[in-house]
Coordinates of C-alpha atoms in Angstrom, one line a residue:
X1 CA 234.0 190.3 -168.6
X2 CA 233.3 188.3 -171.6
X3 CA 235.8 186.1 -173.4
X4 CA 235.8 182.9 -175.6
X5 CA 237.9 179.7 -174.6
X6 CA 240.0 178.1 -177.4
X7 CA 242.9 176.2 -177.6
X8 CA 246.2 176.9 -179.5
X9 CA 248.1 174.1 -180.2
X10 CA 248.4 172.3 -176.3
X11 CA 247.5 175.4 -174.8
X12 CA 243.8 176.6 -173.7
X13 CA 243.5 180.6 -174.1
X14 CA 240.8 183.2 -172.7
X15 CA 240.3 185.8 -175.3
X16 CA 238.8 188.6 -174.4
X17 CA 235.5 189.6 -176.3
X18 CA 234.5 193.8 -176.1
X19 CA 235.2 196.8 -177.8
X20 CA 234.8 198.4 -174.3
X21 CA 237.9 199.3 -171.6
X22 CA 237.4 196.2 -169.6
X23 CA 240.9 196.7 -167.3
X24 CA 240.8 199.8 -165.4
X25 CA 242.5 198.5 -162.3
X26 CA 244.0 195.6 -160.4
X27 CA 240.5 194.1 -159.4
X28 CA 239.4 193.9 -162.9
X29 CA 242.6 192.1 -163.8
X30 CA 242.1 189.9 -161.0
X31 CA 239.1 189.0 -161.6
X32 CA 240.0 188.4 -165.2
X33 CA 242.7 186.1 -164.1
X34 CA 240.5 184.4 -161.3
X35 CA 237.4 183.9 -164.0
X36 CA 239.2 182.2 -167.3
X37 CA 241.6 180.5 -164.7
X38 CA 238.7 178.9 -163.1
X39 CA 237.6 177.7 -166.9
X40 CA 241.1 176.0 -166.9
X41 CA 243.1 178.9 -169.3
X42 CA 246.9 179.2 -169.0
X43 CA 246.8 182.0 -171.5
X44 CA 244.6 185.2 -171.9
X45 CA 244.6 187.5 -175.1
X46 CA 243.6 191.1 -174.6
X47 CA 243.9 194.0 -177.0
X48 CA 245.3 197.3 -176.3
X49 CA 241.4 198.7 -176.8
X50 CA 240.8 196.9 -173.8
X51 CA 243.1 198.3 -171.4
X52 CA 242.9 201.7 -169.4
X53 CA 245.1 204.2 -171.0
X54 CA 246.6 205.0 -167.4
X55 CA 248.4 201.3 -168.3
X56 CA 250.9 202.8 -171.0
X57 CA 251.7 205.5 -168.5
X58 CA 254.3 203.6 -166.3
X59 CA 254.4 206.9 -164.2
X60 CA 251.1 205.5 -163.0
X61 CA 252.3 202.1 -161.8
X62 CA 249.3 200.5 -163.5
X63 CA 251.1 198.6 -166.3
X64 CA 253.6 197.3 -163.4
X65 CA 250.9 196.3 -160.9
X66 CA 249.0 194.0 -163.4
X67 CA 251.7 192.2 -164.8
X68 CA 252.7 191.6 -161.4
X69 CA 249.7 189.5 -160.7
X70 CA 249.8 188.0 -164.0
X71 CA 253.3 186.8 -163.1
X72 CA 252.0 185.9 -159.6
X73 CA 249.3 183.5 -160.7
X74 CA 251.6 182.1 -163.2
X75 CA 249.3 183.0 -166.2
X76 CA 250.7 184.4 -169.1
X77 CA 249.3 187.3 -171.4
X78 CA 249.5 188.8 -174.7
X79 CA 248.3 192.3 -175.3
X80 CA 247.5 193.0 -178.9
X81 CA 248.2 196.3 -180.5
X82 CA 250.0 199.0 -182.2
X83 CA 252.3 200.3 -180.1
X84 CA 254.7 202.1 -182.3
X85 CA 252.5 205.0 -182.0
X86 CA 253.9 205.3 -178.5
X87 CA 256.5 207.7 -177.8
X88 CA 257.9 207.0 -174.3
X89 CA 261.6 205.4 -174.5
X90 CA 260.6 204.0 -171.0
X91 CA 257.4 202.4 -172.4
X92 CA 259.3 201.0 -175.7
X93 CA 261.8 199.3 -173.1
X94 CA 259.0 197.9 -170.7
X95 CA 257.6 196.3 -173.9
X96 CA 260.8 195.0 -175.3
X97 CA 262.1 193.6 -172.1
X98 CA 258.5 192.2 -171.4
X99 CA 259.1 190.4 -174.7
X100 CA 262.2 188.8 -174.7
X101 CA 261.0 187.4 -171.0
X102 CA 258.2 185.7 -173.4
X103 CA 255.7 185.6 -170.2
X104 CA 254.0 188.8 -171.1
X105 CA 254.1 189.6 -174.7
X106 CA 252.7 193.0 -176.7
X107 CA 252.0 191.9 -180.3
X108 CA 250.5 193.1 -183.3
X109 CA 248.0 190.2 -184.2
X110 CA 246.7 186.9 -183.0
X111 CA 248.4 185.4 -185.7
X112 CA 251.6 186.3 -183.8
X113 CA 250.0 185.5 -180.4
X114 CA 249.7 181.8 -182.1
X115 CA 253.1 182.0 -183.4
X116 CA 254.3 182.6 -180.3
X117 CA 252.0 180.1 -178.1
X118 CA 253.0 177.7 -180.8
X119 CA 257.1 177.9 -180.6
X120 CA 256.7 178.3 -176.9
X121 CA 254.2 175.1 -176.2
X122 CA 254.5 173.2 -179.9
X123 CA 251.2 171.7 -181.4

């Protein structure tokens, strides 16, 4: 998988880099996690694009199984998108609650994904 380090503010961020679906199960989120971990990132950045569609189906168990090891490894994520065009109540609630935890946030640009690495972690 392909992504660029940077560093917002105090914190060092893996973006990922592909138009491709890069997470289509567990492994590939591990291996996401183990990679930009390894390269010292506290923080990766991933756009809906990116993610298996089976994800924002929570019938599947997909979306809960990868934010679990997220939360495991103690790295925290922002998934960039539009997800107003999603029509499940249960996915609207799994992305507000998400939210207001702040560990795993679905947002609708990286200037927000700053914003929010900023009031979380200051300059």
């Amino acid at each position: 998988m392909d992504y660029e380090l940077r560093t917002v503010g105090k914190v060092t961020v893996a973006e990922l880099k592909s138009e491709a679906i890069v997470l289509k199960s567990v492994e590939d989120a591990l291996d996401l996690l183990g990679n930009a971990g390894y390269q010292g990132a506290t923080h990766i950045i991933i756009f809906e694009k990116n993610i298996s569609p089976d994800f924002f189906d929570l019938k599947t168990g997909f979306a809960g199984e990868l934010l679990q090891k997220f939360s495991t490894y103690s790295m925290r994520l922002s998934i960039i998108g539009d997800f107003s065009k999603f029509e499940s109540k249960s996915l609207r609630d799994f992305i507000y609650e998400s939210n207001t935890v702040g560990k795993i946030n679905f947002l609708r640009s990286m200037q927000e994904v700053e914003e929010k690495i900023l009031s979380i972690f200051g300059q």
